[in-house]
Short mmCIF file of N, CA, C and O in Angstrom, two decimals:
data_model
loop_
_atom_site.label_atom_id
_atom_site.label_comp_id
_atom_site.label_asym_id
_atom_site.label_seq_id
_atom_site.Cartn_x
_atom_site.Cartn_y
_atom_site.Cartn_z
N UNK A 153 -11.62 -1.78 -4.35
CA UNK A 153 -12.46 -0.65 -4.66
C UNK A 153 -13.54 -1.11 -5.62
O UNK A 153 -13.17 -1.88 -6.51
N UNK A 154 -14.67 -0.80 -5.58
CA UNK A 154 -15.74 -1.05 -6.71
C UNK A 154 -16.78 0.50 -6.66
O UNK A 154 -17.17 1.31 -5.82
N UNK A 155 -16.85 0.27 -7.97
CA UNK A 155 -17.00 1.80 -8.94
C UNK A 155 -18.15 1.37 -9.71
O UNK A 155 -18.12 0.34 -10.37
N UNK A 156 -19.60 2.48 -9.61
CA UNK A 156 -20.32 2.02 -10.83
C UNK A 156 -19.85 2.01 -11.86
O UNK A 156 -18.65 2.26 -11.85
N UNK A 157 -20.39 1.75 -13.07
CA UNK A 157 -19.95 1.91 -14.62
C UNK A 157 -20.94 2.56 -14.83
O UNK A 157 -20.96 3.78 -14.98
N UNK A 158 -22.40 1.38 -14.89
CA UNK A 158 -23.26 2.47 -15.31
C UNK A 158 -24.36 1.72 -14.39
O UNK A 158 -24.27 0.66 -13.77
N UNK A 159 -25.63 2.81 -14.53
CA UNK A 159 -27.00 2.58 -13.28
C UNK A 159 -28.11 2.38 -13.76
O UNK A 159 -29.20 2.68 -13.29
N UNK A 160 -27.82 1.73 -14.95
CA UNK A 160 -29.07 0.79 -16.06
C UNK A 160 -29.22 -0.33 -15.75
O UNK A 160 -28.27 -1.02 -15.39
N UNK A 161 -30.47 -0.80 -15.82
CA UNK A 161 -30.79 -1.79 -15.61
C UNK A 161 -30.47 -3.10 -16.72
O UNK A 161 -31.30 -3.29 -17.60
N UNK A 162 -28.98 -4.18 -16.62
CA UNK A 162 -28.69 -4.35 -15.15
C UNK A 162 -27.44 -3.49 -14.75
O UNK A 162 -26.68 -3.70 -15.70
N UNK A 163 -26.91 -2.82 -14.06
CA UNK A 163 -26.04 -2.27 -13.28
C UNK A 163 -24.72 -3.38 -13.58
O UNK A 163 -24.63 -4.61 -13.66
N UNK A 164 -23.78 -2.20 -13.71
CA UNK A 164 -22.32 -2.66 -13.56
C UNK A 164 -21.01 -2.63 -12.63
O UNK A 164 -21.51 -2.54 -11.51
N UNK A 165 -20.50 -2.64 -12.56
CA UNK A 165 -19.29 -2.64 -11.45
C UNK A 165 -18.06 -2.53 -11.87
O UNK A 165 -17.76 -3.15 -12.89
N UNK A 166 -17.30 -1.94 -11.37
CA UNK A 166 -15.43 -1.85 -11.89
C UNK A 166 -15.21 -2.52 -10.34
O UNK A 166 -15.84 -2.16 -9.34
N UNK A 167 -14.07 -3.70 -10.40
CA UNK A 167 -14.00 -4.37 -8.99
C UNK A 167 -12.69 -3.78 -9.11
O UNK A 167 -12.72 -3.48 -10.31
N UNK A 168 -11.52 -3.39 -8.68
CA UNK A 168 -10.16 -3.12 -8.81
C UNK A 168 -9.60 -3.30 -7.15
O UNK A 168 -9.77 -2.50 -6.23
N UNK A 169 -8.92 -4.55 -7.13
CA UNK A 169 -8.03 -5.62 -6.04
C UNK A 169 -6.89 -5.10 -6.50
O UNK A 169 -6.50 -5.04 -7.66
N UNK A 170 -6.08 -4.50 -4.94
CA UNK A 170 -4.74 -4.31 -5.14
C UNK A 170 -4.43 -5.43 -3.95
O UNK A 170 -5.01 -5.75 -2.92
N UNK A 171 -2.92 -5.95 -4.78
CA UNK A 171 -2.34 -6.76 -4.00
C UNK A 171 -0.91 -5.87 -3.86
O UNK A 171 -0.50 -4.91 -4.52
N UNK A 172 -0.20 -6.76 -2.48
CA UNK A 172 1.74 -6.42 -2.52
C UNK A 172 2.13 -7.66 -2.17
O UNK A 172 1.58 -8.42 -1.37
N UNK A 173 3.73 -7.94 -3.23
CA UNK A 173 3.94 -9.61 -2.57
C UNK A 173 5.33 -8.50 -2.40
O UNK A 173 5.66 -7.48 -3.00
N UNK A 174 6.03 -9.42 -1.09
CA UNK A 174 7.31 -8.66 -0.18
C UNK A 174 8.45 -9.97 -0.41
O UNK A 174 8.19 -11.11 -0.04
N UNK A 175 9.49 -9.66 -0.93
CA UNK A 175 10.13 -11.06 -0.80
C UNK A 175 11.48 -10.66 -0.36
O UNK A 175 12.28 -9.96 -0.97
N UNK A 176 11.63 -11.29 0.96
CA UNK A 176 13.22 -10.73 1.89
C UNK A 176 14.01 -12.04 1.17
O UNK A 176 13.60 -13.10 0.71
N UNK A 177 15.76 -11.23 1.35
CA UNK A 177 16.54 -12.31 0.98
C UNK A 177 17.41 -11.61 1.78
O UNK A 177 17.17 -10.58 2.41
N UNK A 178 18.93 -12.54 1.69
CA UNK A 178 20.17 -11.87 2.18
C UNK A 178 21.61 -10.92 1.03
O UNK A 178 22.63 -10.25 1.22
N UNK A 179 20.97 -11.35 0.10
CA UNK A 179 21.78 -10.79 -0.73
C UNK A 179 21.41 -10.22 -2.23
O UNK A 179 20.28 -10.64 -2.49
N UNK A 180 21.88 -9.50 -3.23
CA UNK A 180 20.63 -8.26 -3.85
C UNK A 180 20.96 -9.46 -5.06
O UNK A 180 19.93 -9.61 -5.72
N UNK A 181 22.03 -10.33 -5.53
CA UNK A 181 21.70 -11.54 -6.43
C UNK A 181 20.81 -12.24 -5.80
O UNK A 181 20.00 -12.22 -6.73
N UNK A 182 20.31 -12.81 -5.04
CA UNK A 182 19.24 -13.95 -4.54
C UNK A 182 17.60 -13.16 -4.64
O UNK A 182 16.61 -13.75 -5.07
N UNK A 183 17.60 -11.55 -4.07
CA UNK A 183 16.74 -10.50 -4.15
C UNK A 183 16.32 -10.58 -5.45
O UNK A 183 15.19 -10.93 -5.79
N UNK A 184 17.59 -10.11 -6.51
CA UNK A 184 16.74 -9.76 -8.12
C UNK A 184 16.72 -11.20 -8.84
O UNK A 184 16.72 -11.23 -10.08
N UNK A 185 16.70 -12.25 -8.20
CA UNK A 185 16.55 -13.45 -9.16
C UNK A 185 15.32 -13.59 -8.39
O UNK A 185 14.42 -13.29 -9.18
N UNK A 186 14.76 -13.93 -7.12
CA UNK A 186 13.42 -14.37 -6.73
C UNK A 186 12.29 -13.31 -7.62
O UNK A 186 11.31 -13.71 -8.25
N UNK A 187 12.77 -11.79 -7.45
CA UNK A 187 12.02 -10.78 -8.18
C UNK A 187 11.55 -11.08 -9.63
O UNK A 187 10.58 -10.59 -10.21
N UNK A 188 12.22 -11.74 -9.95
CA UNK A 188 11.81 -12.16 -11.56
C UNK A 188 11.52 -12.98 -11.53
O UNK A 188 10.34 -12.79 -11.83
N UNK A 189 11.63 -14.29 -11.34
CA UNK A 189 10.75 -15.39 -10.84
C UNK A 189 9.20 -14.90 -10.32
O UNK A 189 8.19 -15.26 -10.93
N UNK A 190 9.15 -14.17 -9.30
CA UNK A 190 8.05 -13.92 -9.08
C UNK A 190 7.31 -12.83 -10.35
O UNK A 190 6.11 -13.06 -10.51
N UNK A 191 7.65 -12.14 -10.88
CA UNK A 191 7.19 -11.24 -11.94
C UNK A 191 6.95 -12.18 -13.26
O UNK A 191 5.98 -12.02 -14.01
N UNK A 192 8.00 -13.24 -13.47
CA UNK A 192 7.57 -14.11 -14.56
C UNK A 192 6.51 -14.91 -14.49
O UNK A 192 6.31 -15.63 -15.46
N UNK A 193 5.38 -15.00 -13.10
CA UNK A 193 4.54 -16.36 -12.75
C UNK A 193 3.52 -15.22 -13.51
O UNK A 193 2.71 -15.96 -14.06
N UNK A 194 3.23 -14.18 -13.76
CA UNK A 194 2.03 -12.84 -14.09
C UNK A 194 2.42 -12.54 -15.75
O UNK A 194 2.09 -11.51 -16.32
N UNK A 195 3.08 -13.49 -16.29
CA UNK A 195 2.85 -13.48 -17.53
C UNK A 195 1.07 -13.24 -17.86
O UNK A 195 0.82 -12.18 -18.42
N UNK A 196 0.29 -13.84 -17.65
CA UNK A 196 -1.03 -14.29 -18.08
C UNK A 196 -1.44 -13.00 -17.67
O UNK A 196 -1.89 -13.08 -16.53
N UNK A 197 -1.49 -11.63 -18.20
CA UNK A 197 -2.26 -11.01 -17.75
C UNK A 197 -3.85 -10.34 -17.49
O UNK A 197 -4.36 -9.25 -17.22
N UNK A 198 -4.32 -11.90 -17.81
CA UNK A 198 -5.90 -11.70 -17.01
C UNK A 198 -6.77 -12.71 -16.37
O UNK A 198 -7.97 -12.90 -16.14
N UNK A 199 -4.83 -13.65 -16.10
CA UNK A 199 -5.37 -15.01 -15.06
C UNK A 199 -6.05 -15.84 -15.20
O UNK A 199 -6.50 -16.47 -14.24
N UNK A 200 -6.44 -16.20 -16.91
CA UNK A 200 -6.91 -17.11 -16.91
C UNK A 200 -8.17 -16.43 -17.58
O UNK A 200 -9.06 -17.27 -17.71
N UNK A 201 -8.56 -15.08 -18.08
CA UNK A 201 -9.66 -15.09 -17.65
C UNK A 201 -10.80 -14.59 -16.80
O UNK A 201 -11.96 -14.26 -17.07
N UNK A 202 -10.01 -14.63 -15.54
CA UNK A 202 -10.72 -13.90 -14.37
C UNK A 202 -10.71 -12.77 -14.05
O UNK A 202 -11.46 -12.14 -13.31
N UNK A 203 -9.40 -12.36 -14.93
CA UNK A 203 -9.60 -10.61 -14.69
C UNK A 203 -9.57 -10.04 -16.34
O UNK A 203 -9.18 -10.66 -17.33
N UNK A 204 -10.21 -8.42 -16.24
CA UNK A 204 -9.93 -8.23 -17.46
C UNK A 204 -8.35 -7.48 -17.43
O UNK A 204 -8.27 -6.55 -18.23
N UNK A 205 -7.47 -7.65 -16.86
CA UNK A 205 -6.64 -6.96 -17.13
C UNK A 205 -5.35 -6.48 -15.72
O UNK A 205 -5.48 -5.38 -15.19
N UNK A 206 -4.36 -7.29 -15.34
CA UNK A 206 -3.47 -7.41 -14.18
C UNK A 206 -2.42 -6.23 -14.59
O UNK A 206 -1.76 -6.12 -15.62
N UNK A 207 -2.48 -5.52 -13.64
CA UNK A 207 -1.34 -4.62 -14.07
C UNK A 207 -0.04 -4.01 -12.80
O UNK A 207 -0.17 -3.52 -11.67
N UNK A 208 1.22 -4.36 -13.69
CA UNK A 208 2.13 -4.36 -11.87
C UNK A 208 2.46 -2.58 -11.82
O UNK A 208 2.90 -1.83 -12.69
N UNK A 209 2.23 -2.45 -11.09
CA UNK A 209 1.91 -0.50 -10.45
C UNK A 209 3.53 -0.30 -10.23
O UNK A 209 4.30 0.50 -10.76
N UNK A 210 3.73 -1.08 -9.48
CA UNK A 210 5.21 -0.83 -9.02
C UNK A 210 5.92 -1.41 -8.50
O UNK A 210 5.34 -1.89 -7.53
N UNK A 211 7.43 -1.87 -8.54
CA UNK A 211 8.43 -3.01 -7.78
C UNK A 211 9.56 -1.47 -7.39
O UNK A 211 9.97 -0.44 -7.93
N UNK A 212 9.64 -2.28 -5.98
CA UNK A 212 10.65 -1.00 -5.28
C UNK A 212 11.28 -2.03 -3.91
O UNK A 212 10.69 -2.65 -3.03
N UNK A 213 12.37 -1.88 -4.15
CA UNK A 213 13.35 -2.49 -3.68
C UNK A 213 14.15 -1.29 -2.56
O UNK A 213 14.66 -0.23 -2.92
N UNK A 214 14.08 -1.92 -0.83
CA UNK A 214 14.65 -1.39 0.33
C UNK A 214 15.57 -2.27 1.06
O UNK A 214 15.32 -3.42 1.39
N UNK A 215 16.85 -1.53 1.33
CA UNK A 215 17.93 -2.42 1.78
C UNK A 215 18.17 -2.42 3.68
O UNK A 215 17.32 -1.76 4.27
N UNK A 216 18.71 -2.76 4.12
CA UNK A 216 18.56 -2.90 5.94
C UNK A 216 19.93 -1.69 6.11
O UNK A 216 21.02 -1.81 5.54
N UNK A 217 19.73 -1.11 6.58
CA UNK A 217 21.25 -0.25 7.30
C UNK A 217 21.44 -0.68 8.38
O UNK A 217 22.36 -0.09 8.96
N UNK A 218 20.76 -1.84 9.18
CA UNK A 218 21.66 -2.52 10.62
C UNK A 218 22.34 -3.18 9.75
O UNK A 218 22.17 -3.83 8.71
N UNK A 219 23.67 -2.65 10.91
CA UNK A 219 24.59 -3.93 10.46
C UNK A 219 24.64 -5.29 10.93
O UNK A 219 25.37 -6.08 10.33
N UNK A 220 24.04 -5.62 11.83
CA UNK A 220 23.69 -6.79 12.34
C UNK A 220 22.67 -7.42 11.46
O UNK A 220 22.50 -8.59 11.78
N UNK A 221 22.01 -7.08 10.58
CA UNK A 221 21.12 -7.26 9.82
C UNK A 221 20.85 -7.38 8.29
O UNK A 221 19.85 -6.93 7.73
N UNK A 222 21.80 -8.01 7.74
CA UNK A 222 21.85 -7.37 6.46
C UNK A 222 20.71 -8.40 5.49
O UNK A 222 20.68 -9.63 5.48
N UNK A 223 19.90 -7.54 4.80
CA UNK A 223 19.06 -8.53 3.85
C UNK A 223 18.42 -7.14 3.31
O UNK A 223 18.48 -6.10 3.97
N UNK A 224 17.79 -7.21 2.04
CA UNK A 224 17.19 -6.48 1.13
C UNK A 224 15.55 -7.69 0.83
O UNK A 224 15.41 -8.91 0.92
N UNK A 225 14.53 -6.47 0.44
CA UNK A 225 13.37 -6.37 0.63
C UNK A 225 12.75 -5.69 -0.84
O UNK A 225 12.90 -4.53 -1.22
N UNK A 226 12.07 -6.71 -1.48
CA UNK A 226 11.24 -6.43 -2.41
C UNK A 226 10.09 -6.35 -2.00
O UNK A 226 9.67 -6.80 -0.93
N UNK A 227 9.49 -5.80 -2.77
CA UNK A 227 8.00 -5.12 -2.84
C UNK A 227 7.42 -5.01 -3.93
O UNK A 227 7.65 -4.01 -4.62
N UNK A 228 6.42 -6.10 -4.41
CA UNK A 228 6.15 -5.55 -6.03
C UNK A 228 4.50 -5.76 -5.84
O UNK A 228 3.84 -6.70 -5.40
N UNK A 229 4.12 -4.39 -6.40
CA UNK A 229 2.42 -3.97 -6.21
C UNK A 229 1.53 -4.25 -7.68
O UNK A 229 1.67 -3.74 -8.80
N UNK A 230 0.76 -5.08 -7.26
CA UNK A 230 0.01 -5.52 -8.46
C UNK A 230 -1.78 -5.10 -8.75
O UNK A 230 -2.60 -5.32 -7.87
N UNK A 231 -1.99 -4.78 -9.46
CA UNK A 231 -3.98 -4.30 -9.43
C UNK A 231 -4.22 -5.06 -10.35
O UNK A 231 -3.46 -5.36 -11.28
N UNK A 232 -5.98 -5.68 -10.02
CA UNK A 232 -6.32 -6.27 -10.77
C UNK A 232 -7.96 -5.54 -11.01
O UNK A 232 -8.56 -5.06 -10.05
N UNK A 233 -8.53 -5.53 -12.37
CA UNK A 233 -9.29 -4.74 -12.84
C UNK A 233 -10.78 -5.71 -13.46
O UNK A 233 -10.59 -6.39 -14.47
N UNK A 234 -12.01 -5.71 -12.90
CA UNK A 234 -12.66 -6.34 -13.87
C UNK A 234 -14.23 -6.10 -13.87
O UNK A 234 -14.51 -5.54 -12.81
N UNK A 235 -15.08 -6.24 -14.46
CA UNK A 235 -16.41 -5.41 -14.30
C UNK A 235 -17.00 -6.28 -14.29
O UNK A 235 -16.65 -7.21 -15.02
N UNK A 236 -18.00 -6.41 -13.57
CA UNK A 236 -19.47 -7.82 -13.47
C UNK A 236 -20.69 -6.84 -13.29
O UNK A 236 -20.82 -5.74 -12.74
N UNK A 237 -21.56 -7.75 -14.02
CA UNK A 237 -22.93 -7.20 -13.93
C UNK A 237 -23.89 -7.79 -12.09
O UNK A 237 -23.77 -8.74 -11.33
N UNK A 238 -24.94 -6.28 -12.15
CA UNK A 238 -25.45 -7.01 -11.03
C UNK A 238 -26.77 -6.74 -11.22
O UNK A 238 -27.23 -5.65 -11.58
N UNK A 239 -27.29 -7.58 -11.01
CA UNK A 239 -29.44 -7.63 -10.80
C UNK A 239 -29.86 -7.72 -9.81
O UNK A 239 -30.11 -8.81 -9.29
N UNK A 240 -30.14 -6.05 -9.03
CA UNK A 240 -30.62 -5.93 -7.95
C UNK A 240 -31.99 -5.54 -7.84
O UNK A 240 -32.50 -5.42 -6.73
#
């Protein structure tokens, strides 16, 4: 999504990137250990830099009811927020 800020010359922008990372496993120990692993790599929350500001929206966890099928399913939703100038 990108959002004015403001319409002065030079003009600004709000850029806001949503991501989802999905991580299947077979069992809800292997599930909540990859989950934190992956949530611990977003320590840095502004990447260095590149963003002003990473923020995780939501982790929600869905399990399989086939029984032929058994594995559980993370889902963790991340936005990233940052404003650049533009000279048009």
């Amino acid at each position: 999504d990108i959002e004015y800020e403001t319409i002065g010359d030079p003009r600004t922008v709000r850029i806001t990137s949503n991501f989802a990372v999905h991580i299947l496993a077979k069992t809800q120990i292997t599930l909540d250990a990859l989950t934190t692993q992956v949530l611990n790599t977003f320590t840095d929350r502004t990447l260095s830099g590149e963003v002003q500001e990473l923020i995780l929206t939501a982790v929600e966890y869905q399990f399989s009811s086939e029984a032929d099928a058994e594995y559980g399913r993370a889902t963790i939703s991340i936005s990233t927020q940052h404003t650049s100038s533009i000279n048009d």
